CSV table of C-alpha atoms and ligand atoms in Angstrom, one decimal:
chain,number,residue,atom,x,y,z
A,234,MET,CA,4.7,-6.0,-16.3
A,235,GLN,CA,7.5,-7.2,-14.0
A,236,ILE,CA,9.1,-4.9,-11.4
A,237,ASP,CA,12.1,-5.9,-9.4
A,238,ILE,CA,13.2,-3.6,-6.5
A,239,ILE,CA,16.7,-3.8,-5.0
A,240,THR,CA,16.9,-2.3,-1.5
A,241,ILE,CA,18.6,-2.6,1.9
A,242,PHE,CA,15.2,-2.1,3.5
A,243,PRO,CA,12.9,-4.7,1.8
A,244,GLU,CA,10.5,-4.6,4.8
A,245,MET,CA,9.4,-1.0,4.0
A,246,PHE,CA,7.5,-2.1,0.8
A,247,ALA,CA,4.9,-4.6,2.1
A,248,PRO,CA,2.5,-2.0,3.6
A,249,VAL,CA,2.4,0.0,0.4
A,250,LEU,CA,2.6,-2.7,-2.3
A,251,GLY,CA,0.2,-4.9,-0.3
A,252,ALA,CA,-2.7,-2.4,-0.3
A,253,SER,CA,-5.2,-0.6,-2.6
A,254,LEU,CA,-4.7,-0.4,-6.3
A,255,ILE,CA,-1.2,-2.1,-6.4
A,256,LYS,CA,-2.5,-5.0,-4.4
A,257,ARG,CA,-5.4,-5.5,-6.8
A,258,ALA,CA,-3.2,-5.2,-9.9
A,259,VAL,CA,-0.8,-7.9,-8.5
A,260,GLN,CA,-3.8,-10.1,-7.7
A,261,ALA,CA,-5.2,-9.6,-11.2
A,262,GLY,CA,-1.8,-10.6,-12.7
A,263,LEU,CA,-1.3,-7.2,-14.3
A,264,LEU,CA,1.9,-6.5,-12.2
A,265,ARG,CA,4.4,-8.9,-10.8
A,266,ILE,CA,6.6,-7.2,-8.1
A,267,ARG,CA,9.6,-8.7,-6.4
A,268,VAL,CA,11.5,-7.0,-3.6
A,269,HIS,CA,15.2,-8.1,-3.2
A,270,ASP,CA,17.4,-7.6,-0.2
A,271,LEU,CA,20.7,-6.2,-1.4
A,272,ARG,CA,22.4,-7.9,1.5
A,273,ASP,CA,21.6,-11.3,-0.1
A,274,TYR,CA,24.0,-10.5,-2.9
A,275,THR,CA,27.1,-9.3,-1.0
A,276,SER,CA,30.2,-11.4,-1.0
A,277,ASP,CA,31.1,-10.0,2.4
A,278,PRO,CA,30.8,-12.6,5.2
A,279,HIS,CA,29.2,-10.0,7.5
A,280,ARG,CA,26.6,-9.0,4.9
A,281,LYS,CA,28.2,-5.6,4.6
A,282,VAL,CA,27.0,-3.6,1.6
A,283,ASP,CA,28.6,-0.2,2.2
A,284,ASP,CA,32.0,1.4,2.8
A,285,ARG,CA,33.6,4.8,3.4
A,286,PRO,CA,34.0,7.1,0.4
A,287,TYR,CA,37.3,7.4,-1.3
A,288,GLY,CA,38.7,10.9,-0.9
A,289,GLY,CA,37.1,11.2,2.6
A,290,GLY,CA,33.9,12.9,3.6
A,291,PRO,CA,30.9,12.0,5.7
A,292,GLY,CA,28.7,8.9,5.5
A,293,MET,CA,28.9,5.6,3.7
A,294,VAL,CA,28.5,4.6,0.0
A,295,LEU,CA,26.8,1.5,-1.3
A,296,MET,CA,29.5,-0.8,-2.8
A,297,PRO,CA,29.4,-1.9,-6.5
A,298,GLN,CA,29.8,-5.7,-6.0
A,299,PRO,CA,26.4,-6.5,-4.4
A,300,ILE,CA,24.5,-4.1,-6.8
A,301,PHE,CA,26.2,-5.7,-9.9
A,302,ALA,CA,25.3,-9.2,-8.6
A,303,ALA,CA,21.7,-8.2,-7.8
A,304,VAL,CA,21.1,-6.5,-11.1
A,305,GLU,CA,22.7,-9.3,-13.1
A,306,ASP,CA,20.6,-11.8,-11.2
A,307,VAL,CA,17.2,-10.1,-11.8
A,308,ARG,CA,18.1,-9.2,-15.4
A,309,ARG,CA,18.3,-12.9,-16.3
A,310,ASP,CA,14.6,-12.7,-16.5
A,311,CYS,CA,14.9,-10.0,-19.3
A,312,SER,CA,15.1,-12.7,-22.0
A,313,ALA,CA,11.6,-13.6,-20.9
A,314,HIS,CA,10.5,-10.0,-21.8
A,315,ALA,CA,12.1,-9.8,-25.2
A,316,GLY,CA,15.1,-8.1,-23.6
A,317,ARG,CA,13.1,-4.8,-22.9
A,318,CYS,CA,14.3,-3.9,-19.5
A,319,GLU,CA,15.0,-0.5,-17.8
A,320,VAL,CA,17.3,-0.4,-14.9
A,321,VAL,CA,16.2,2.7,-13.0
A,322,LEU,CA,18.4,4.4,-10.4
A,323,MET,CA,16.4,6.4,-7.8
A,324,THR,CA,18.4,9.6,-7.3
A,325,PRO,CA,17.8,13.3,-6.6
A,326,GLN,CA,20.1,13.9,-9.5
A,327,GLY,CA,17.9,12.1,-12.1
A,328,GLU,CA,15.2,13.3,-14.5
A,329,SER,CA,12.0,14.4,-12.8
A,330,LEU,CA,9.2,11.8,-12.5
A,331,SER,CA,6.3,13.2,-14.6
A,332,THR,CA,3.2,11.9,-16.3
A,333,PRO,CA,5.0,11.4,-19.7
A,334,LEU,CA,7.8,9.5,-18.1
A,335,ALA,CA,5.4,7.3,-16.1
A,336,GLN,CA,3.4,6.6,-19.3
A,337,GLN,CA,6.7,5.6,-21.1
A,338,LEU,CA,7.8,3.3,-18.2
A,339,ALA,CA,4.3,1.7,-18.1
A,340,ILE,CA,4.9,0.2,-21.5
A,341,THR,CA,8.3,-1.3,-20.5
A,342,PRO,CA,7.8,-5.0,-19.8
A,343,HIS,CA,10.5,-5.2,-17.1
A,344,LEU,CA,11.6,-2.4,-14.6
A,345,VAL,CA,14.5,-2.9,-12.2
A,346,LEU,CA,14.5,-0.2,-9.5
A,347,LEU,CA,17.7,0.5,-7.5
A,348,CYS,CA,17.3,2.2,-4.2
A,349,GLY,CA,20.3,4.1,-2.8
A,350,HIS,CA,21.0,4.9,0.8
A,351,TYR,CA,23.4,6.7,3.0
A,352,GLU,CA,25.5,9.1,0.8
A,353,GLY,CA,24.4,7.2,-2.3
A,354,ILE,CA,25.9,4.5,-4.5
A,355,ASP,CA,29.3,3.9,-6.1
A,356,GLU,CA,29.4,5.8,-9.4
A,357,ARG,CA,30.5,2.8,-11.3
A,358,VAL,CA,27.0,1.2,-10.9
A,359,LYS,CA,26.0,3.8,-13.6
A,360,VAL,CA,27.2,1.4,-16.3
A,361,LEU,CA,24.2,-0.8,-15.4
A,362,VAL,CA,21.7,2.0,-15.3
A,363,THR,CA,19.5,3.0,-18.2
A,364,ARG,CA,17.6,5.8,-16.5
A,365,SER,CA,18.1,7.9,-13.4
A,366,VAL,CA,14.8,9.3,-11.9
A,367,SER,CA,14.2,11.9,-9.1
A,368,ILE,CA,10.8,12.4,-7.4
A,369,GLY,CA,11.7,16.1,-6.6
A,370,ASP,CA,14.3,18.6,-5.8
A,371,TYR,CA,14.9,17.6,-2.2
A,372,VAL,CA,17.0,14.8,-0.6
A,373,LEU,CA,15.4,11.8,1.2
A,374,THR,CA,17.2,9.3,3.4
A,375,GLY,CA,16.9,6.5,0.9
A,376,GLY,CA,15.5,5.4,-2.5
A,377,GLU,CA,12.7,3.3,-1.0
A,378,LEU,CA,10.0,6.0,-0.8
A,379,PRO,CA,10.9,7.3,-4.3
A,380,ALA,CA,10.7,3.7,-5.7
A,381,MET,CA,7.2,3.3,-4.1
A,382,VAL,CA,6.1,6.6,-5.6
A,383,LEU,CA,7.4,5.5,-9.0
A,384,VAL,CA,5.6,2.1,-8.8
A,385,ASP,CA,2.3,3.7,-7.8
A,386,CYS,CA,2.6,6.4,-10.5
A,387,VAL,CA,3.6,3.9,-13.3
A,388,ALA,CA,1.0,1.3,-12.3
A,389,ARG,CA,-1.8,3.7,-13.0
A,390,TYR,CA,-0.9,3.7,-16.7
A,391,VAL,CA,-0.6,-0.1,-17.0
A,392,PRO,CA,-3.6,-1.1,-19.1
A,393,GLY,CA,-6.4,-2.6,-16.9
A,394,VAL,CA,-5.0,-1.3,-13.6
A,395,ILE,CA,-7.4,1.6,-13.3
A,396,GLY,CA,-11.0,0.6,-14.1
A,397,HIS,CA,-12.0,3.7,-16.0
A,398,ALA,CA,-9.3,4.8,-18.6
A,399,GLN,CA,-11.1,8.2,-18.5
A,400,ALA,CA,-9.9,8.7,-15.0
A,401,THR,CA,-6.3,9.1,-16.1
A,402,GLU,CA,-7.3,11.1,-19.3
A,403,GLU,CA,-9.0,13.9,-17.3
A,404,GLU,CA,-6.8,14.2,-14.3
A,405,SER,CA,-4.2,16.8,-13.4
A,406,PHE,CA,-1.2,17.1,-15.8
A,407,ALA,CA,-2.8,14.7,-18.4
A,408,GLU,CA,-3.3,17.5,-20.9
A,409,GLY,CA,-1.2,20.2,-19.3
A,410,TRP,CA,-4.0,21.4,-17.0
A,411,LEU,CA,-4.8,20.9,-13.3
A,412,GLU,CA,-8.1,19.0,-12.9
A,413,TYR,CA,-11.4,20.9,-12.3
A,414,PRO,CA,-12.9,20.9,-8.8
A,415,GLN,CA,-14.8,17.8,-7.7
A,416,TYR,CA,-17.9,17.6,-5.4
A,417,THR,CA,-20.1,14.8,-4.0
A,418,ARG,CA,-23.2,14.6,-1.8
A,419,PRO,CA,-24.7,16.4,0.0
A,420,ALA,CA,-25.4,19.3,-2.4
A,421,SER,CA,-25.4,21.7,0.6
A,422,PHE,CA,-23.0,21.2,3.6
A,423,ARG,CA,-22.7,23.8,6.4
A,424,GLU,CA,-24.0,26.4,4.0
A,425,LEU,CA,-21.3,25.5,1.5
A,426,GLU,CA,-23.1,24.8,-1.8
A,427,VAL,CA,-22.2,22.6,-4.8
A,428,PRO,CA,-22.1,24.9,-7.9
A,429,GLU,CA,-25.5,24.9,-9.5
A,430,VAL,CA,-24.2,23.9,-13.0
A,431,LEU,CA,-23.2,20.4,-11.6
A,432,LEU,CA,-26.7,19.8,-10.5
A,433,SER,CA,-28.3,20.9,-13.8
A,434,GLY,CA,-27.9,17.6,-15.7
A,435,ASP,CA,-26.8,19.7,-18.7
A,436,HIS,CA,-23.7,17.8,-19.9
A,437,GLY,CA,-22.6,20.5,-22.3
A,438,ARG,CA,-22.7,23.3,-19.7
A,439,ILE,CA,-20.9,21.0,-17.2
A,440,ALA,CA,-18.1,20.2,-19.7
A,441,GLN,CA,-17.7,23.9,-20.5
A,442,TRP,CA,-17.7,24.8,-16.7
A,443,ARG,CA,-15.1,22.1,-16.0
A,444,LYS,CA,-12.8,23.3,-18.8
A,445,TRP,CA,-13.0,26.9,-17.6
A,446,GLN,CA,-12.3,25.9,-14.0
A,447,ALA,CA,-9.3,23.7,-15.1
A,448,MET,CA,-7.9,26.6,-17.1
A,449,SER,CA,-8.4,29.3,-14.4
A,450,ARG,CA,-7.0,27.2,-11.5
A,451,THR,CA,-4.0,26.2,-13.7
A,452,LEU,CA,-3.4,29.9,-14.4
A,453,ALA,CA,-3.7,30.8,-10.7
A,454,GLN,CA,-1.8,27.9,-9.2
A,455,ARG,CA,0.6,26.6,-11.9
A,456,PRO,CA,1.1,29.2,-14.6
A,457,ASP,CA,4.3,27.3,-15.6
A,458,LEU,CA,2.1,24.5,-16.9
A,459,MET,CA,0.3,26.9,-19.2
A,460,ARG,CA,3.6,28.1,-20.6
A,461,GLN,CA,4.7,24.5,-21.3
A,462,ARG,CA,1.5,23.6,-23.2
A,463,GLN,CA,1.8,23.2,-27.0
A,464,PRO,CA,0.0,26.0,-28.9
B,519,SAM,C1,20.7,10.8,1.2
B,519,SAM,S1,20.4,10.3,-0.4
B,519,SAM,C2,22.0,10.6,-1.2
B,519,SAM,C3,22.0,12.0,-1.9
B,519,SAM,C4,23.4,12.2,-2.6
B,519,SAM,N1,24.4,12.3,-1.6
B,519,SAM,C5,23.3,13.5,-3.3
B,519,SAM,O1,23.6,14.6,-2.8
B,519,SAM,O2,22.8,13.5,-4.5
B,519,SAM,C6,20.3,8.6,-0.4
B,519,SAM,C7,19.5,7.9,-1.5
B,519,SAM,O3,18.2,8.3,-1.4
B,519,SAM,C8,17.6,8.3,-2.6
B,519,SAM,N2,17.0,9.6,-2.9
B,519,SAM,C9,17.0,10.7,-2.1
B,519,SAM,N3,16.3,11.7,-2.5
B,519,SAM,C10,15.8,11.3,-3.7
B,519,SAM,C11,14.9,12.0,-4.6
B,519,SAM,N4,14.5,13.2,-4.5
B,519,SAM,N5,14.5,11.2,-5.7
B,519,SAM,C12,14.9,10.0,-5.9
B,519,SAM,N6,15.7,9.3,-5.0
B,519,SAM,C13,16.2,10.0,-3.9
B,519,SAM,C14,18.6,8.0,-3.7
B,519,SAM,O4,18.5,6.6,-4.0
B,519,SAM,C15,19.9,8.2,-2.9
B,519,SAM,O5,21.0,7.4,-3.3
């Protein structure tokens, strides 16, 4: 999978994309990630990429020219991916990032992520955009952190990135439940005990206990997920 990220703060990405699971996926050739500085695409001699909003109001808006130039440049690679390319605008006004959306994006060969900043981007950029995605109902300073969240979330569903496929099948939200509680050694810590069933070696009882725990904590903490489950 190829991911191109267009941003005015390219330096923000190295610490996140150069560590942990994403780093390993890139090294293994499962992901190819390129971060592009929007300022490299502006026709302004002072590398300006923003201007004041028409109609007045606070802040600055990212201009269409550099964004069009950047997207058109990185999309040239789309022919190498049979034309299957999603141009994703990170915006608090988009559809919410969720497990089903991440799974859908993970089978797209080429993702182009657009990070807004300041007051946002010129609305005319929307003609390039195939999806708008939000990471939650709050407003951040820029689209860089949302893009990193999306890359991390999507990468987990790219085949081969997570060693055990079972890890994503049993985790929270996978089947509309929250995950059951997890414990590791020692079995007793400061008089806090691991539930006896997990030490029993009885896989049938363990599976039943985990299912019950997942259901009861979902009901207690996220009853909305229970309502969304298919009967
Ligand atoms: C300060 S925000 C602009 C918010 C915009 N004025 C509005 O009210 O919808 C600047 C940029 O941060 C990014 N951003 C902020 N919050 C986000 C969120 N919850 N999800 C995705 N992107 C977000 C977007 O790229 C946005 O263009």
